[in-house]
XYZ file of C-alpha atoms in Angstrom:
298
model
C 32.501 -9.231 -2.866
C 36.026 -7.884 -1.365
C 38.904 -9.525 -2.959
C 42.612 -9.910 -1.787
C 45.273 -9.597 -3.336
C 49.432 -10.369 -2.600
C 51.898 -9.531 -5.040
C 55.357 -11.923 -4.500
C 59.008 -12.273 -6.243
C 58.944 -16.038 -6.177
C 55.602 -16.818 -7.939
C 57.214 -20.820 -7.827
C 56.679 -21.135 -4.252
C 53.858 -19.170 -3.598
C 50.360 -21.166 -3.713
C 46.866 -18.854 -3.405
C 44.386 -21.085 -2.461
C 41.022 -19.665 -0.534
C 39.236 -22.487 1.760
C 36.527 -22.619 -0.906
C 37.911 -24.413 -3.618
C 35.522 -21.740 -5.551
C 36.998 -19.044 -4.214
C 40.444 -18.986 -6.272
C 42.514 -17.394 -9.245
C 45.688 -15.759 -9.836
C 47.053 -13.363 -12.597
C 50.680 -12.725 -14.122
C 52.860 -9.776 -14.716
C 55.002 -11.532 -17.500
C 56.663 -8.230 -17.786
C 57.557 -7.410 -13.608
C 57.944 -11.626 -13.259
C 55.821 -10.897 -10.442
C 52.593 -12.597 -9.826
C 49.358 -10.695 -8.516
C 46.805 -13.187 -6.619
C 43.447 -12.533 -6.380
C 40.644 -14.820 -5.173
C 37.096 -13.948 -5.916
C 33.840 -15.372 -7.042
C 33.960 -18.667 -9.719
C 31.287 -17.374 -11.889
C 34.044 -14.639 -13.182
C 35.871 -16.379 -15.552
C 39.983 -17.258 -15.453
C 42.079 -17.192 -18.538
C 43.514 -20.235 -19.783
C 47.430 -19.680 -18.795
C 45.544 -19.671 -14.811
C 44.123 -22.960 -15.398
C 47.694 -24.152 -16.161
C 49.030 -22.440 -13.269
C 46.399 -23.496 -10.784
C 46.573 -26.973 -12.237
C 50.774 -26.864 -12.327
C 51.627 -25.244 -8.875
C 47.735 -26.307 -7.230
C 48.575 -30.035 -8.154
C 49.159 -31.221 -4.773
C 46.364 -29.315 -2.894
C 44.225 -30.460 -5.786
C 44.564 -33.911 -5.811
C 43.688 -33.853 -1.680
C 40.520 -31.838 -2.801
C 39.570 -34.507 -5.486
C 40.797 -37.706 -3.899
C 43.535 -38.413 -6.198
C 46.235 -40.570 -5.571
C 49.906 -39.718 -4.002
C 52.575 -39.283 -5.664
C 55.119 -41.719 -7.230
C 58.207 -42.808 -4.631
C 60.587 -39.940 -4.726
C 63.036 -41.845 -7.190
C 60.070 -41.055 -9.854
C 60.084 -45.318 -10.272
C 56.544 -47.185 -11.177
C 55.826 -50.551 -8.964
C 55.491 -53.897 -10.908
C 51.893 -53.697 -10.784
C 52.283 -50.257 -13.074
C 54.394 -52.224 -15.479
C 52.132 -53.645 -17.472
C 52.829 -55.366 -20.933
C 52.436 -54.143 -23.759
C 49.992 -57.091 -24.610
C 47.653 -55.990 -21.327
C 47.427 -52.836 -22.415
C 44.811 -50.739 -24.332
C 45.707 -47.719 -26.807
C 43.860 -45.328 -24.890
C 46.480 -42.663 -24.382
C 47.670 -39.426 -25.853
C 51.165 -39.153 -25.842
C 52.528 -35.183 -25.734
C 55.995 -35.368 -27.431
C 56.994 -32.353 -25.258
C 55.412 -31.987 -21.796
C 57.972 -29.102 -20.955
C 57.246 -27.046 -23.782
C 54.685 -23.855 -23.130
C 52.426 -25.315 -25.595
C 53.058 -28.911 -24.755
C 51.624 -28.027 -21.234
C 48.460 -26.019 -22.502
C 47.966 -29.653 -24.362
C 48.028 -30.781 -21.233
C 46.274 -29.190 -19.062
C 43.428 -29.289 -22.053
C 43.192 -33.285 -21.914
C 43.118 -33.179 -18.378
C 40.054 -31.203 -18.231
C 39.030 -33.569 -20.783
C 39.578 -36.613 -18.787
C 42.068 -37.980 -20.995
C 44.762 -40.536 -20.511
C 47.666 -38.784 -20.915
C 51.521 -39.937 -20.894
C 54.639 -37.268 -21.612
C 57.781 -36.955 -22.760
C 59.793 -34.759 -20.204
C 63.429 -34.367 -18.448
C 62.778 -34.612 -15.292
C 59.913 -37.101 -13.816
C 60.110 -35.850 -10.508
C 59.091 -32.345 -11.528
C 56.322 -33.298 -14.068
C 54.555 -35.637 -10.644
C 54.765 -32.548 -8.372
C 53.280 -30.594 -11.546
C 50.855 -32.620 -12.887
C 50.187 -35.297 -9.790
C 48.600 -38.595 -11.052
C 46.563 -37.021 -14.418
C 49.795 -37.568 -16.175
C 52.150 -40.490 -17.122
C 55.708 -38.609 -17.662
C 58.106 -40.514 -19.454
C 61.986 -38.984 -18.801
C 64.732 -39.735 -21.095
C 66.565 -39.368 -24.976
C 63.453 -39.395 -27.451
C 65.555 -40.776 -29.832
C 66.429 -43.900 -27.696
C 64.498 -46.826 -28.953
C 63.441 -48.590 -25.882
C 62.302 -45.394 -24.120
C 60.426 -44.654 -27.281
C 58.577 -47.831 -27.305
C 57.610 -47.751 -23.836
C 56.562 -44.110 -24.081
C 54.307 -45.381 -26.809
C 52.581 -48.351 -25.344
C 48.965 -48.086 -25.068
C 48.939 -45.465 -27.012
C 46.302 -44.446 -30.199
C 47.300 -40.444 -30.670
C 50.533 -38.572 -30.639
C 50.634 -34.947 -30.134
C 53.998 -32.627 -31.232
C 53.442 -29.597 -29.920
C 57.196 -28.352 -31.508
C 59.790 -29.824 -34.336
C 62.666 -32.074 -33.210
C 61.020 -34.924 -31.235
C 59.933 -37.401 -34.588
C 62.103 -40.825 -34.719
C 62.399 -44.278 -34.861
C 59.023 -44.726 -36.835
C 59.229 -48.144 -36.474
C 57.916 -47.761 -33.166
C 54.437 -45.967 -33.809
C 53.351 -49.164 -35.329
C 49.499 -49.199 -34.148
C 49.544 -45.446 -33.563
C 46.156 -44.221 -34.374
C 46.531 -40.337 -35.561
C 49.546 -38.504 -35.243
C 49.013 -34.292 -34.706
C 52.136 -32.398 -35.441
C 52.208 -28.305 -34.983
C 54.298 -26.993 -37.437
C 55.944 -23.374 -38.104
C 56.953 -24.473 -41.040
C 55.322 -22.339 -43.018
C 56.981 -19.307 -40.711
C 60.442 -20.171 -41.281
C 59.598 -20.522 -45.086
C 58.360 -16.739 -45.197
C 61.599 -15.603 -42.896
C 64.500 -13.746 -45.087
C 67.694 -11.849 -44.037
C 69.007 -12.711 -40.542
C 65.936 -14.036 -39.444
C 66.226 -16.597 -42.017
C 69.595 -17.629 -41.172
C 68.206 -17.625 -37.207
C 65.761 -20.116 -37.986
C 67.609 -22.046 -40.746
C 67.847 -25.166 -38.455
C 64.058 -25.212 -37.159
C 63.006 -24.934 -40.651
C 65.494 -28.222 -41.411
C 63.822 -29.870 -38.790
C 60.431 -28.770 -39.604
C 60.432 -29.948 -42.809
C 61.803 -33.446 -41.850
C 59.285 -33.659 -39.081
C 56.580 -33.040 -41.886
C 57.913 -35.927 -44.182
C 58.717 -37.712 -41.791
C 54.829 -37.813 -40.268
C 53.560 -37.844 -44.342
C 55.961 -40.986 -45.227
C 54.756 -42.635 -42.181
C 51.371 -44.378 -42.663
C 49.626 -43.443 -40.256
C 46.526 -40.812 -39.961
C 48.075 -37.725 -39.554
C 47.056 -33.733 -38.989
C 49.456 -31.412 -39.740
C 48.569 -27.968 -38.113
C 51.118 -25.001 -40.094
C 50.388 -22.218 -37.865
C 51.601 -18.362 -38.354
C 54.198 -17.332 -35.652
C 53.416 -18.293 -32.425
C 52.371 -15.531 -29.963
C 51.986 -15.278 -25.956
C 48.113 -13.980 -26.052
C 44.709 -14.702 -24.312
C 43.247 -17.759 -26.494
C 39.476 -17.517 -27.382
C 38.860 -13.741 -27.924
C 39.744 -14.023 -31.449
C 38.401 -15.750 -34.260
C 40.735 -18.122 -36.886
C 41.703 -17.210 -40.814
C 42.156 -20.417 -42.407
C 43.113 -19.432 -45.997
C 46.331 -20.779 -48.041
C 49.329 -18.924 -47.397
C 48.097 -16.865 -44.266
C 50.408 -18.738 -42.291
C 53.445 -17.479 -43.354
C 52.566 -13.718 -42.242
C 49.540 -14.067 -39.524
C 49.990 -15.074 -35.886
C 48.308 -17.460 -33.453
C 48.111 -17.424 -29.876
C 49.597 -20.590 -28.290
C 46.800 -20.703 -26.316
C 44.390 -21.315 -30.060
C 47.260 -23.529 -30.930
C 46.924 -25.733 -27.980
C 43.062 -26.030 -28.065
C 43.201 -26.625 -31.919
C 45.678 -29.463 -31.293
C 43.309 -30.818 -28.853
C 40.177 -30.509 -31.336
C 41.725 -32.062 -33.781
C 42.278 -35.319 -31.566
C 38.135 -35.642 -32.198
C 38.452 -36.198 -35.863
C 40.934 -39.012 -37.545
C 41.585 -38.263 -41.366
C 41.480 -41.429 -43.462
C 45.279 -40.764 -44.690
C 46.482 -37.314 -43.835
C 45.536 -33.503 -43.548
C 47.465 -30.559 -43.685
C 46.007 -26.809 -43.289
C 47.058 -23.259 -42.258
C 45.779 -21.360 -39.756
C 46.302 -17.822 -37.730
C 44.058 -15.958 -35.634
C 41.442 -13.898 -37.874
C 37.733 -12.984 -37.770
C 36.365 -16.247 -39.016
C 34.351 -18.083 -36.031
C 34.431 -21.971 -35.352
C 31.084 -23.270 -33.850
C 31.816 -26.830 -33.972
C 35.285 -28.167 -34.200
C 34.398 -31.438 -34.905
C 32.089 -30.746 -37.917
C 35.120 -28.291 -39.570
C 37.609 -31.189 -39.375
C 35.031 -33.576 -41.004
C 34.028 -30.555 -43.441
C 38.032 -29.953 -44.082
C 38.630 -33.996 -44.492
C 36.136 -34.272 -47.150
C 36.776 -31.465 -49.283
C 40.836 -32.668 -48.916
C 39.645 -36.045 -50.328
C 37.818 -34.729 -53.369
């Protein structure tokens, strides 16, 4: 079929959406900050960065399509009713330490398709509702304030930290189920010269986050990924081995989704493993993290 397509400056306030909610995609020029919009058929496939965008800047249109709720009031406040206590509550959620992080929104967007209860740490509530609509519970504030901590945490069983520097007050995951942390750890190990001295405070952090998580009791994964690279996720297989971490590279795309995966499978006291993009091919994601688990308990 025909297609049309509109290239704009302001890609922020710019929605392509054809009257057939099948009838839709768009595509970025990271290098011209321009976006090209084309809509077309839904059997071709969209990459995974348009599924964020459609879902990020489509919200509103999308929750009209789907019969979603409105938004919060415009002060970003919940009603009595939404504040529940803690006692009323089940731990159904997955908390995303960083919803305005790249990768912290690929998380996102990957639990949403998953139909996932989902609550986020971000700075400004306002903007995470007109993002993400009603799919998401934001949470704005200081991470390392206590009482915004706890209530960020209530009813939820898995935390995901999609970058270093958002771990504290442990005290307040008591009844956390599985905590997933993606680490570069293993990156900022293998830096030297002036790249080392660049990253000499993420690797600090890094490293605390990791013992941190390890000291904590609770299931944990720890995901030590290669440097992390803006690239189409899926068209590329995984290399798993010790060490490739420190000189391979993932897409955050394969990041995302692995942090996702690993939500399926809850170690009985911790796992740690490295990964980068490679030529090795993962079938079923929840049979390598039980595969992985065992042979880490032996």
């Amino acid at each position: 079929m025909g297609s049309l397509s509109v290239c704009v400056n302001q890609p922020s306030k710019f929605l392509c959406f054809s009257p057939c909610p099948q009838l839709w995609c768009r595509n970025w020029n990271w290098k011209s900050n321009k976006r090209s919009l084309t809509c077309f058929s839904s059997q071709k496939k969209i990459g995974f960065m348009d599924q964020i965008l459609d879902y990020i800047e489509g919200g509103p249109k999308l929750r009209k399509w789907y019969g979603a709720p409105e938004l919060l009031p415009k002060d970003g406040s919940l009603s009595e009713e939404d504040m529940s206590s803690e006692e009323d509550e089940v731990r159904d959620a997955v908390l995303v330490t960083d919803g305005d992080n790249e990768i912290g929104q690929m998380i996102i967007l990957s639990l949403i398709i998953k139909r996932t209860r989902i609550k986020a740490l971000v700075k400004d509530k306002r903007v995470a509702m007109e993002a993400f609509g009603t799919y998401v519970e934001p949470i704005a504030g200081d991470a390392r304030d206590r009482s915004l901590l706890k209530k960020a945490l209530s009813g939820v069983r898995a935390v995901i930290c999609p970058n270093e520097g958002f771990i504290s007050n442990l005290e307040s995951w008591k009844g956390l189920q599985h905590v997933i942390l993606l680490s570069q750890l293993s990156v900022y190990r293998g830096s030297s010269g002036v790249q080392a001295i660049v990253t000499a405070n993420a690797r600090k952090q890094a490293e605390q986050d990791e013992s941190l998580v390890m000291a904590s009791g609770i299931p944990y994964t720890i995901i030590r990924t290669g440097l992390l690279v803006n690239a189409p996720g899926g068209n590329q297989g995984f290399n798993f081995k010790e060490g490739c971490a420190s000189q391979g590279k993932l897409s955050k795309e394969d990041a995302a989704f692995i942090c996702v995966e690993a939500l399926e499978t809850v170690p009985q006291k911790g796992l740690i493993f490295e990964v980068v993009n490679g030529k090795d091919k993962v079938m079923d994601w929840k049979e390598w993290f039980a595969t992985l688990i065992d042979k880490s308990q032996v």
